[in-house]
Coordinates of C-alpha atoms in Angstrom, one line a residue:
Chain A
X275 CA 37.7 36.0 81.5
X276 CA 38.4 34.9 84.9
X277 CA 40.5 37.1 87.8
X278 CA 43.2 35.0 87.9
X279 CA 44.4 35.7 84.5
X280 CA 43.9 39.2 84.3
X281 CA 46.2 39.9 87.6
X282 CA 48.7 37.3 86.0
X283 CA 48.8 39.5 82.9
X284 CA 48.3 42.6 84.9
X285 CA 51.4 42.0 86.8
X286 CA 53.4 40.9 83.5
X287 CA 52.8 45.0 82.2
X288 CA 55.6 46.5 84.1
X289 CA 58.6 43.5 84.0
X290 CA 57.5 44.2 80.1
X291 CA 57.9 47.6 80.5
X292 CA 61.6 47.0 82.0
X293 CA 62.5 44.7 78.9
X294 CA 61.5 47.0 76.3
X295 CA 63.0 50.1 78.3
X296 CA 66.7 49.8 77.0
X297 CA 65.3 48.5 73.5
X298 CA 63.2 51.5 73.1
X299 CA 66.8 53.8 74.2
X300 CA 68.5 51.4 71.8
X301 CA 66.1 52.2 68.9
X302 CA 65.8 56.0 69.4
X303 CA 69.9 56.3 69.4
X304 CA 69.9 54.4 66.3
X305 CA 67.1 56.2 63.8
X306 CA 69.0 59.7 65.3
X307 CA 72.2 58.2 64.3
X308 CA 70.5 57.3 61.3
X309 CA 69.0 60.8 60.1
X310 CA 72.4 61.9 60.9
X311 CA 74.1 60.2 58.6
X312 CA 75.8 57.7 61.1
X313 CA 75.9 54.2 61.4
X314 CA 74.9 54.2 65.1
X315 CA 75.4 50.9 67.5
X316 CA 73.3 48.4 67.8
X317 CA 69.7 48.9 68.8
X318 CA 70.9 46.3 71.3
X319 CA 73.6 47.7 73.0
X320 CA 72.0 49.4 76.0
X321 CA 71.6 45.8 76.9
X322 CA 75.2 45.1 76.3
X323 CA 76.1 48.1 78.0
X324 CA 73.6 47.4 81.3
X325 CA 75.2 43.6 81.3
X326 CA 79.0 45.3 81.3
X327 CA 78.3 47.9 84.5
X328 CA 76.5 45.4 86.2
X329 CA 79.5 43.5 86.4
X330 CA 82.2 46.1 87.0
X331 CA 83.5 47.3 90.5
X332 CA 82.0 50.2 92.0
X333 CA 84.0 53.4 92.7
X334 CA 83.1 55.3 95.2
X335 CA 84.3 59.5 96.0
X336 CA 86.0 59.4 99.7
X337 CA 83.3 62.1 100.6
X338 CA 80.5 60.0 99.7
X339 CA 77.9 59.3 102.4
X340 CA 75.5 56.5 102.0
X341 CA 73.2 58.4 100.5
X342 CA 75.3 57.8 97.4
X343 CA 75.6 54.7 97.6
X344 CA 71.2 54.1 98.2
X345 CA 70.6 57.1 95.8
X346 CA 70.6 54.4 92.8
X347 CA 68.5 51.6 94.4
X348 CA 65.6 54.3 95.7
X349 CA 66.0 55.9 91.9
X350 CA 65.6 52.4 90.4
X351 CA 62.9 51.7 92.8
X352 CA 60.8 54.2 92.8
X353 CA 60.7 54.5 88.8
X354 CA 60.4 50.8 88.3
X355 CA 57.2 51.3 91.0
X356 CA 56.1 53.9 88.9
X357 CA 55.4 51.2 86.0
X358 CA 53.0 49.5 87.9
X359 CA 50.5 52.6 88.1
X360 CA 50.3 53.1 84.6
X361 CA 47.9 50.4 81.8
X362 CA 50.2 49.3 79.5
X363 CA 48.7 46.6 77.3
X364 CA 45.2 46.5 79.1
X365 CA 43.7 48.9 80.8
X366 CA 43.8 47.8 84.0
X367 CA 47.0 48.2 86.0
X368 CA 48.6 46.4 89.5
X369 CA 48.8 48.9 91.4
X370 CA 46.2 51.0 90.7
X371 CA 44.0 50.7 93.1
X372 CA 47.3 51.7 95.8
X373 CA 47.8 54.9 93.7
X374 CA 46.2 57.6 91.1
X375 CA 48.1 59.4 88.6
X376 CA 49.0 62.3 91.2
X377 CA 51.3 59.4 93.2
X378 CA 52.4 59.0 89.5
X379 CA 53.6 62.4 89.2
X380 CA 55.5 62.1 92.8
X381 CA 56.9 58.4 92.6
X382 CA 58.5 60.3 89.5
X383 CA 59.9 63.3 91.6
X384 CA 61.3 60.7 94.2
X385 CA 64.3 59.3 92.0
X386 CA 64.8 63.0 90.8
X387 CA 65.2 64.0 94.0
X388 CA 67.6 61.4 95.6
X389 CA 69.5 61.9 92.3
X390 CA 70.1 65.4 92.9
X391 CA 71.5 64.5 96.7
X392 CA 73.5 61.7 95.1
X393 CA 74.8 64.4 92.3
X394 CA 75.5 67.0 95.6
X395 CA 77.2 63.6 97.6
X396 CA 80.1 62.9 95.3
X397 CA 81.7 66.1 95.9
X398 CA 82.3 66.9 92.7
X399 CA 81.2 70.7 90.8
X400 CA 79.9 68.9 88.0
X401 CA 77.6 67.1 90.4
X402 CA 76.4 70.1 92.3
X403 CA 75.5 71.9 88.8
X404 CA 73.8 69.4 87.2
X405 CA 71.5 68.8 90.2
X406 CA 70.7 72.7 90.3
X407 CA 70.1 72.7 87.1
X408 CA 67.8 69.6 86.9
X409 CA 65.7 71.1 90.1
X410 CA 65.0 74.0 87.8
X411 CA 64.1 72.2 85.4
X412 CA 62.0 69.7 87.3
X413 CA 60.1 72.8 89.0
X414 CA 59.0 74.3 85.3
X415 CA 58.0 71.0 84.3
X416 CA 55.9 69.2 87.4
X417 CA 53.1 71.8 87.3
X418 CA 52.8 71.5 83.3
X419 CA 52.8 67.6 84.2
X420 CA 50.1 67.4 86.9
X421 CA 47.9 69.9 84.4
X422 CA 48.3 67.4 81.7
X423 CA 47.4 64.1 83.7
X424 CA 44.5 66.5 85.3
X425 CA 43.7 67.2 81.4
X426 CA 43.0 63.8 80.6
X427 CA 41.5 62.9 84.0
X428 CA 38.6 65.3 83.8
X429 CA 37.6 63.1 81.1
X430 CA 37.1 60.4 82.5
X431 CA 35.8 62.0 86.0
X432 CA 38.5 60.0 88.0
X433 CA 42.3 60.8 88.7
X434 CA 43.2 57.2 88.1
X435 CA 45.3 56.1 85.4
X436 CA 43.3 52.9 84.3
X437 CA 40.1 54.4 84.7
X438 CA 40.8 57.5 82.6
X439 CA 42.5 55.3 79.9
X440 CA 39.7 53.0 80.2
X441 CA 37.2 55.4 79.3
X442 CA 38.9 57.2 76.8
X443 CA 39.8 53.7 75.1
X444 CA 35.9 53.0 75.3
X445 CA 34.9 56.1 73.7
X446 CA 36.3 55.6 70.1
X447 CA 36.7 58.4 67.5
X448 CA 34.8 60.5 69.7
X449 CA 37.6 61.5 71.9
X450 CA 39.3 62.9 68.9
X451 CA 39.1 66.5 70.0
X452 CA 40.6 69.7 70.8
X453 CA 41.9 68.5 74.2
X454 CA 43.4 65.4 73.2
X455 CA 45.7 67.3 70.5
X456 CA 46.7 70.3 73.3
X457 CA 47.3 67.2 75.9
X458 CA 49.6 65.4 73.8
X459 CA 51.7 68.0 72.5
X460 CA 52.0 69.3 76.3
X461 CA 52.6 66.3 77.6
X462 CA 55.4 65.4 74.7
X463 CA 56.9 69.0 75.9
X464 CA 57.1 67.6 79.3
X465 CA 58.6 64.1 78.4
X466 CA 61.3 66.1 76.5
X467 CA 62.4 67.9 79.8
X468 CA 61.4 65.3 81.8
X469 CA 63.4 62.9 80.3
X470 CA 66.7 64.6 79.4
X471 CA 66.2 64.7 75.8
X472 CA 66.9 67.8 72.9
X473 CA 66.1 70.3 73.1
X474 CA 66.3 70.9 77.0
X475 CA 68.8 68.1 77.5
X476 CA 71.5 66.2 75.5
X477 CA 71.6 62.5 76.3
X478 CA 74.2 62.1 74.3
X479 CA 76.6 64.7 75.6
X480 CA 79.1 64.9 78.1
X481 CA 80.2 68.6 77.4
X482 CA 80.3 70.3 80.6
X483 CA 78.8 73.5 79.9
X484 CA 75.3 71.5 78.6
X485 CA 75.0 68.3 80.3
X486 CA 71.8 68.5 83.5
X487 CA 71.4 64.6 83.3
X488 CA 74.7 63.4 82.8
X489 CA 76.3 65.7 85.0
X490 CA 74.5 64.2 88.4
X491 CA 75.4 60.7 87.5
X492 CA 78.7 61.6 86.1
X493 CA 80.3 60.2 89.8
X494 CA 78.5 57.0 89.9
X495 CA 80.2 53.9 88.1
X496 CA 79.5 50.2 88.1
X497 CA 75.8 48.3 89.2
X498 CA 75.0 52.1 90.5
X499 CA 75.7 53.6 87.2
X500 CA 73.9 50.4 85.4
X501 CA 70.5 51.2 87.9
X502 CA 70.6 54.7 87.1
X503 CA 70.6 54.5 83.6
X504 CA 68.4 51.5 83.4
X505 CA 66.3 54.1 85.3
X506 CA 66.4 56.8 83.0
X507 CA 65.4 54.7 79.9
X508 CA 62.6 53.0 81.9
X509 CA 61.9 56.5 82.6
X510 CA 61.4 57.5 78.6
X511 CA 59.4 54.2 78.0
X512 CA 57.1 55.5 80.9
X513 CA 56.2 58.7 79.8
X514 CA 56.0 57.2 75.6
X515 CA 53.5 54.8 77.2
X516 CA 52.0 57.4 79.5
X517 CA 51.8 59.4 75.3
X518 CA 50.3 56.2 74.0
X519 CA 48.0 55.2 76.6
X520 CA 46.4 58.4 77.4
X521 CA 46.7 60.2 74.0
X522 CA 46.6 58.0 71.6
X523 CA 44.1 55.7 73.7
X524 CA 42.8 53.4 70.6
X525 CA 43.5 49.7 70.6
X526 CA 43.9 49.1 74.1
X527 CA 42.4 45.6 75.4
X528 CA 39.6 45.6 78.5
X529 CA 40.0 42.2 79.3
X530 CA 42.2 39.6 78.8
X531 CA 41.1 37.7 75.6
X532 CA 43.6 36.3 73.6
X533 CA 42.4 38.4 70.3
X534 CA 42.1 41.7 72.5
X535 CA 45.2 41.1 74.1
X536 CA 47.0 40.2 70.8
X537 CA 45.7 43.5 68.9
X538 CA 46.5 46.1 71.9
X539 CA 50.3 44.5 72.1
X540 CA 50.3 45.1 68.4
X541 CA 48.6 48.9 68.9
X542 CA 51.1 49.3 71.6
X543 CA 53.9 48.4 70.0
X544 CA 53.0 50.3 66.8
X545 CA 52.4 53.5 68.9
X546 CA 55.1 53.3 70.6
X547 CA 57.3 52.5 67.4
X548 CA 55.7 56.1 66.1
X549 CA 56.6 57.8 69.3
X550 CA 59.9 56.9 69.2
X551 CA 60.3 58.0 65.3
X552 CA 58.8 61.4 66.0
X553 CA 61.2 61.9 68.9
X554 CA 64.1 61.0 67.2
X555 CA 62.7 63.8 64.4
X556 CA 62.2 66.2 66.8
X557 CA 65.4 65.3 68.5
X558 CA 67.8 65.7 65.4
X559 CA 65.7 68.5 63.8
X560 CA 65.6 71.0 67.1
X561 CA 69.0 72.9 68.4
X562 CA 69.5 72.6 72.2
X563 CA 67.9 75.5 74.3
X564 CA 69.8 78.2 76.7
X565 CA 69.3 76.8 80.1
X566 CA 67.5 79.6 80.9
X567 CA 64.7 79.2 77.9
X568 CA 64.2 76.1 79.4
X569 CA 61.2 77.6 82.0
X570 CA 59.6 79.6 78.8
X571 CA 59.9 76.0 76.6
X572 CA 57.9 74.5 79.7
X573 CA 55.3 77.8 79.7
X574 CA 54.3 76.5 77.1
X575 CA 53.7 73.0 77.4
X576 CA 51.5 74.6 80.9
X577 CA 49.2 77.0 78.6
X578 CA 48.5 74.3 76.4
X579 CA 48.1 71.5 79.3
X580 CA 45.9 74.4 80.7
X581 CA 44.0 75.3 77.8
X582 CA 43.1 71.3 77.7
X583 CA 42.2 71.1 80.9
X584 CA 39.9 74.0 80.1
X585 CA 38.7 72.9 76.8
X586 CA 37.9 69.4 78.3
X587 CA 37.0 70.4 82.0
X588 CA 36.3 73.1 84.1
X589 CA 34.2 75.4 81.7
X590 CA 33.4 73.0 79.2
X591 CA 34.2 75.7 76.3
X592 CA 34.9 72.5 74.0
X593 CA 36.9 74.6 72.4
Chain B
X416 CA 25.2 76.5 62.2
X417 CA 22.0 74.5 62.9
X418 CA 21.4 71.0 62.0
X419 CA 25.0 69.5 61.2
X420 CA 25.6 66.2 61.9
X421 CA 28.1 63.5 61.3
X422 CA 32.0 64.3 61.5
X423 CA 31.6 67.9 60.4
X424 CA 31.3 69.3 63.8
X425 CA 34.3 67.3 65.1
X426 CA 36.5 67.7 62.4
X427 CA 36.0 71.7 62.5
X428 CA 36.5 72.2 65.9
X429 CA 39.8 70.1 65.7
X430 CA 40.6 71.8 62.9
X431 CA 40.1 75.2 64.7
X432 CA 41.6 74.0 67.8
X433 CA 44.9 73.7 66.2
X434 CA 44.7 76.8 64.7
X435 CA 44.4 78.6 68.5
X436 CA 47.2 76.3 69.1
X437 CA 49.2 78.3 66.5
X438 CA 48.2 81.4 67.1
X439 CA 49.7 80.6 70.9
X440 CA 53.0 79.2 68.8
X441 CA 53.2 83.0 67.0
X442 CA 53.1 84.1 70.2
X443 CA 55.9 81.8 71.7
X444 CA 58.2 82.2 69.3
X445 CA 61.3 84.4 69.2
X446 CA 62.6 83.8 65.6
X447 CA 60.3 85.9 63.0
X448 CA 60.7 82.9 60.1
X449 CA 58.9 80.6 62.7
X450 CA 55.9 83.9 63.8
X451 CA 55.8 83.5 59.6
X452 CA 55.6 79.7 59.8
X453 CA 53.1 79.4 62.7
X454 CA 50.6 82.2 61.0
X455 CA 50.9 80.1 57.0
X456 CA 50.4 76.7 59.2
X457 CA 47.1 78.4 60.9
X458 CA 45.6 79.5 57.6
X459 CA 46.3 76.1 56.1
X460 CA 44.3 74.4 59.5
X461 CA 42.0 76.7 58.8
X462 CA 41.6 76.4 54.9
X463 CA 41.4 72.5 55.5
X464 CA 38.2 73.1 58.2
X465 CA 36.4 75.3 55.4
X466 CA 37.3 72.5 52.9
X467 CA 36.0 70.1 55.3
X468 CA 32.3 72.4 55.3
X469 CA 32.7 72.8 51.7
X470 CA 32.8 69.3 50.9
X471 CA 30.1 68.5 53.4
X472 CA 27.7 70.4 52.4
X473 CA 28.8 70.4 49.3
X474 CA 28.9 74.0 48.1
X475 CA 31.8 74.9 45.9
X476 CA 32.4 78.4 46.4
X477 CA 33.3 77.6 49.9
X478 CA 35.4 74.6 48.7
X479 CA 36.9 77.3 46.6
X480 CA 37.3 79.7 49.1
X481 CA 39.2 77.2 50.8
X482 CA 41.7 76.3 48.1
X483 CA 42.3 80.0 47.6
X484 CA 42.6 80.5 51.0
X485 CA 45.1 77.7 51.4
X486 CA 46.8 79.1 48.3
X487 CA 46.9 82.8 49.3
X488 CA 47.5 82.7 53.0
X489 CA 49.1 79.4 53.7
X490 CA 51.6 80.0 50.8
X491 CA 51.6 83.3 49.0
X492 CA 51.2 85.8 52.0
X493 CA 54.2 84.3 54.3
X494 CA 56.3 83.5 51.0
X495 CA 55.9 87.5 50.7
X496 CA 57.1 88.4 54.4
X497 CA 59.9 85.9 53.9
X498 CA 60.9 88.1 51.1
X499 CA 60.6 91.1 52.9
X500 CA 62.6 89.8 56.3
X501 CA 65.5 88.5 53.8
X502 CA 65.5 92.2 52.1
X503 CA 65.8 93.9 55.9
X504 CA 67.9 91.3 57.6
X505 CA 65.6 91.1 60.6
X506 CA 65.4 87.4 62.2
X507 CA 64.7 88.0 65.7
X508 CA 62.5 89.6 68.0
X509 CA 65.1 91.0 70.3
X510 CA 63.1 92.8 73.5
X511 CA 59.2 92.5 72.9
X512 CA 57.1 95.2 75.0
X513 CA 55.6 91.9 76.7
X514 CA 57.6 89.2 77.8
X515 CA 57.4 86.1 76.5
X516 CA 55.8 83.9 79.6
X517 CA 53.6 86.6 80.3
X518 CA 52.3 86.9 76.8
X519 CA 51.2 83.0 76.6
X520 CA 49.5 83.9 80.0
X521 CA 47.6 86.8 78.6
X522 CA 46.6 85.0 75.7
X523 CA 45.0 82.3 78.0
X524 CA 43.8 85.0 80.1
X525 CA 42.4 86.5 76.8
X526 CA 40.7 83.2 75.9
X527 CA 38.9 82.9 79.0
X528 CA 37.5 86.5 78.7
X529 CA 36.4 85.7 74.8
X530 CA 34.4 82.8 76.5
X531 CA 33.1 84.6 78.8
X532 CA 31.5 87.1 76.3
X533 CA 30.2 84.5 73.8
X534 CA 28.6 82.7 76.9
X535 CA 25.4 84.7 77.3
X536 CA 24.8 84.3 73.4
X537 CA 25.5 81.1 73.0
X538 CA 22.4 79.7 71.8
X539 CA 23.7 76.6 69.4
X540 CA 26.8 75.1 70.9
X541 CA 29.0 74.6 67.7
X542 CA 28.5 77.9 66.4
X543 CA 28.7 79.6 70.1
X544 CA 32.2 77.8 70.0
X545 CA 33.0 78.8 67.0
X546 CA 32.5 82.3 67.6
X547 CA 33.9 82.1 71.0
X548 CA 37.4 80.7 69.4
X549 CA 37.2 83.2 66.3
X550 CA 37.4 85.8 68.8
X551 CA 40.0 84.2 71.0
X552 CA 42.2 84.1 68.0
X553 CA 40.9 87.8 67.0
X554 CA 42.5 89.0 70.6
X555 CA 45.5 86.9 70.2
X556 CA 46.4 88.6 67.0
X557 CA 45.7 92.0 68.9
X558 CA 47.9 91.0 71.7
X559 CA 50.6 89.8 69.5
X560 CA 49.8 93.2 68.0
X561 CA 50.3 95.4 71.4
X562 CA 53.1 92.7 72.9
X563 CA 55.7 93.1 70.0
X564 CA 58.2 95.9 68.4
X565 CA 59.2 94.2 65.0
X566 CA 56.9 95.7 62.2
X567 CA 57.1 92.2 60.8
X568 CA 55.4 90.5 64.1
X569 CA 53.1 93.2 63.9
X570 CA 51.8 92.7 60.4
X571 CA 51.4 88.8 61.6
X572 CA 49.2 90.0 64.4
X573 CA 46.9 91.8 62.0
X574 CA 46.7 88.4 59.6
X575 CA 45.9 86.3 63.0
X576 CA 43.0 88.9 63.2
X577 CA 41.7 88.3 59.8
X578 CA 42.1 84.8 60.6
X579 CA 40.1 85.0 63.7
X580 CA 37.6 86.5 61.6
X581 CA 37.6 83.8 59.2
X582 CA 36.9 81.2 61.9
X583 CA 33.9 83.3 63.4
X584 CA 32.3 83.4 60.1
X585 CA 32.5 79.9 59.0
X586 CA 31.5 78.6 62.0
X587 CA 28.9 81.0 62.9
X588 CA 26.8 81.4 59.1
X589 CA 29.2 78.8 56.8
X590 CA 31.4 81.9 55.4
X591 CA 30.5 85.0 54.5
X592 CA 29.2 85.3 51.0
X593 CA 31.5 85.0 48.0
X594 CA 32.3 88.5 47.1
X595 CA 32.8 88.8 50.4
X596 CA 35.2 86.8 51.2
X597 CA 37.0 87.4 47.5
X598 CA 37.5 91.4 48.8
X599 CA 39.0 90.1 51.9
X600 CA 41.3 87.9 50.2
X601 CA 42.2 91.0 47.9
X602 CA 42.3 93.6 50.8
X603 CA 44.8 91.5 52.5
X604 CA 46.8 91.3 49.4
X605 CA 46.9 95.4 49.3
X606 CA 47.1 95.6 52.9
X607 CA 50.2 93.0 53.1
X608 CA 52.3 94.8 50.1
X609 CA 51.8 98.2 51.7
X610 CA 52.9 97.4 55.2
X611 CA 55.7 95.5 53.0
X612 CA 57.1 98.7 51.7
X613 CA 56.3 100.5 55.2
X614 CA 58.4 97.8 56.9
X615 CA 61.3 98.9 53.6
X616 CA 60.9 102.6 54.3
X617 CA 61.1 102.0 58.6
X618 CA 64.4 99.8 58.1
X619 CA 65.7 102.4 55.4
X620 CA 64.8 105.9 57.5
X621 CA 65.7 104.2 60.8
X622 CA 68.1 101.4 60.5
X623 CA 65.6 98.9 62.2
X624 CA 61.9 98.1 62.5
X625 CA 61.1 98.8 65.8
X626 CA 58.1 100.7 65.8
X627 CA 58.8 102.1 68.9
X628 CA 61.3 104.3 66.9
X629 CA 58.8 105.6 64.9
X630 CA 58.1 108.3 67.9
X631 CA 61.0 109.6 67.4
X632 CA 61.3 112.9 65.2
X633 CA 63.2 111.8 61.7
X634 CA 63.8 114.7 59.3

């Protein structure tokens, strides 16, 4: 294996990443349409729908500030940045020797927070409530985030995302344990609220009373509106591969041999295929919560993040 | 337990680890059905973990300590307090003594004081842990005990006892013996239709199963 190769394919993970992002948004509106008995759109038409806003012409609210109008760009940014401090197909990743999983955690609060100003910029009450309501949410759910990715790290003895998935891809059945089941449930209680899905969030609504996400983009229209939701999908495909990668961490390629490389894009793909079917599941099968249950549904996912951490850290119970 | 090798020791404390994590879900939830759901899903984990030793070892009255326990917990026992929550018309737990954030932090609270005692007897690791998660799961059933008003939580908590139990003496000497285990099974069986009828004559003497209204005087 020579360098060369491995930072070419290194660099390919994220731009992957951004390709499959409205796919994987495609696919998980279409099995929920599906085990709702509808027909659903194409699993292709987030792309259809990215290509149409990127063409239209922007409108902006007359008490918009430029913050507005960057809010989208910094969002896209700092999300798509995101992607190159995770391992995707191998276990090595770009960036990761700028950044360990705790800039992670905060290049993900960045768009979240320039979203919420945007939401406050247009003006508009919708916009104000949805960011208020996404700050609470994003308060509950940070700290059961950083305790997961600390989870996982204290495994591998580093806070870097290659080298923890590294180790735990090295180590086989035997990371099977205790800690790996609390971590991934915790963490999939955090992608939920992270991400806007059911049952914190409805992706799919635009009722006023319920919407967090929609609301703060609900002013934005053309290439911003196209950034920000090509965002939020890349968004969900982070945290699924964050799910696969640290969780489910068989199958991933070291190097960069063709066979290696082939079977971890297969892995990958497979996982992320499951993830995507379990979510839809979970999605369709669970009612939306009261905004205010939202902090409790997030207790959780901390006490079991925490117990992980515990199981697999600190004390060493191995539960 | 000494001397196990292979997958056993793995498997069980998987097995096991899932069952704290739905002893924390009784705890969580706010619908009774899903307290129900999360106890019959722990005795199942933890019917499939005695399987699992029964089948290693092999002895067969542990692997048929684990069908029954499968069988009677997992199924019978929560198909019973369904019955009894559809005869009183009680689905939720309304305003529990302990609320709900600050009952999942107790119970991690409770875990790390469980570890703590098993600690300085912890001689062989897999049964030490074994012990030390029996009695986690012993306290959590207590807490859910202490933490709830609904006479139907309550019974729960008592089951999550005997479950923690269970766990503590798999891990720690294989199961108990047989007869054992078989009086357990039937104690539970007496001590489940009796609170039954108890949670009948509370809803039909006080219009409700809070046991806090039991301090009341009733003529």
């Amino acid at each position: 294996m020579n360098g060369c190769a491995m930072t070419a394919a290194c660099w390919f993970q994220p731009l992957l990443l951004l390709l499959l992002a409205p796919l994987i948004q495609g696919c998980a509106r279409k099995l929920k349409a599906c085990l709702q008995n509808r027909t659903g759109a194409s699993v292709l038409q987030p792309y259809w729908d990215l290509l149409k806003n990127l063409r239209k012409e922007e409108v902006l609210s007359e008490t918009a500030s430029p913050v507005m109008r960057a809010a989208p760009y910094a969002a896209f940014s700092a999300t798509f940045l995101a992607c190159f401090l995770v391992p995707v197909l191998f276990t090595a990743s770009p960036l990761g020797f700028a950044g360990d999983m705790i800039a992670l955690v905060y290049l993900l609060a960045l768009p979240r927070f320039f979203m919420a100003l945007a939401g406050l910029d247009a003006g508009s009450a919708f916009g104000g409530m949805g960011s208020s309501r996404e700050m609470m949410i994003s308060s509950a759910a940070e700290p059961a985030l950083v305790m997961v990715l600390f989870s996982a790290a204290v495994r591998a003895g580093s806070t870097g995302a290659s080298e923890t998935a590294a180790a735990l891809a090295a180590g086989g059945p035997s990371v099977l344990g205790p800690g790996l089941a609390l971590g991934f449930i915790a963490l999939f209680l955090v992608a939920l609220a992270e991400c806007g899905r059911l049952p914190v969030d409805n992706p799919a609504t635009h009722l006023e009373l319920t919407m967090v996400h929609e609301a703060m983009i609900l002013e934005h229209s053309g290439r911003s509106l196209a950034l920000l939701e090509l965002a939020s999908s890349l968004k969900l495909t982070l945290f699924l591969t964050l799910l696969a990668n640290l969780f489910i961490p068989w199958g991933m390629a070291g190097g960069t041999e063709p066979g290696a490389a082939a079977l971890s894009a297969v892995a990958f793909l497979l996982k992320l295929g499951a993830l995507v079917v379990t979510l839809s599941v979970v999605e369709t099968s669970t009612a939306k919560l009261r905004l205010f249950r939202v902090p409790d549904f997030l207790g959780i996912a901390f006490v079991l993040a925490l117990l992980g951490l515990l199981s697999e850290g600190i004390l060493r119970l191995g539960l | 337990m000494i001397g196990v090798q292979g997958w056993l020791p793995q498997a069980v404390s998987f097995l096991t680890a899932l069952a704290l994590v739905s002893a924390f879900a009784a705890l969580s939830f706010r619908t009774l059905h899903l307290v129900v759901r999360a106890y019959a899903a722990q005795s199942v984990l933890l019917g499939l973990a005695a399987l699992a030793v029964g089948l290693h070892k092999p002895a067969w009255h542990i692997t048929a300590l684990a069908l029954l326990t499968i069988g009677f917990k997992g199924f019978g026992i929560p198909w019973f307090l369904f019955k009894v929550m559809e005869d009183v018309k009680i689905r939720r737990e309304a305003a529990p003594f302990i609320g709900y954030p600050a009952s999942l932090l107790g119970g991690v609270g409770l875990t790390l004081v469980s570890y703590a005692a098993v600690r300085p007897v912890m001689t062989d690791s897999f049964a030490g842990r074994g012990l030390a998660l029996g009695l986690t799961i012993m306290l959590l059933g207590l807490w859910l005990m202490v933490g709830r008003k609904k006479a139907v939580t309550q019974v729960v908590g008592l089951l999550i006892v005997d479950n923690g139990l269970f766990v503590a003496a798999l891990s720690t000497s294989f199961s108990m013996p047989m007869i054992v285990e078989l009086g357990l099974l039937f104690d539970l069986l007496v001590g489940v239709t009796v609170l039954g009828l108890l949670i009948f004559r509370i809803q039909s003497t006080f219009a409700s199963i809070d046991t806090d209204r039991l301090t009341r005087l009733r003529g």
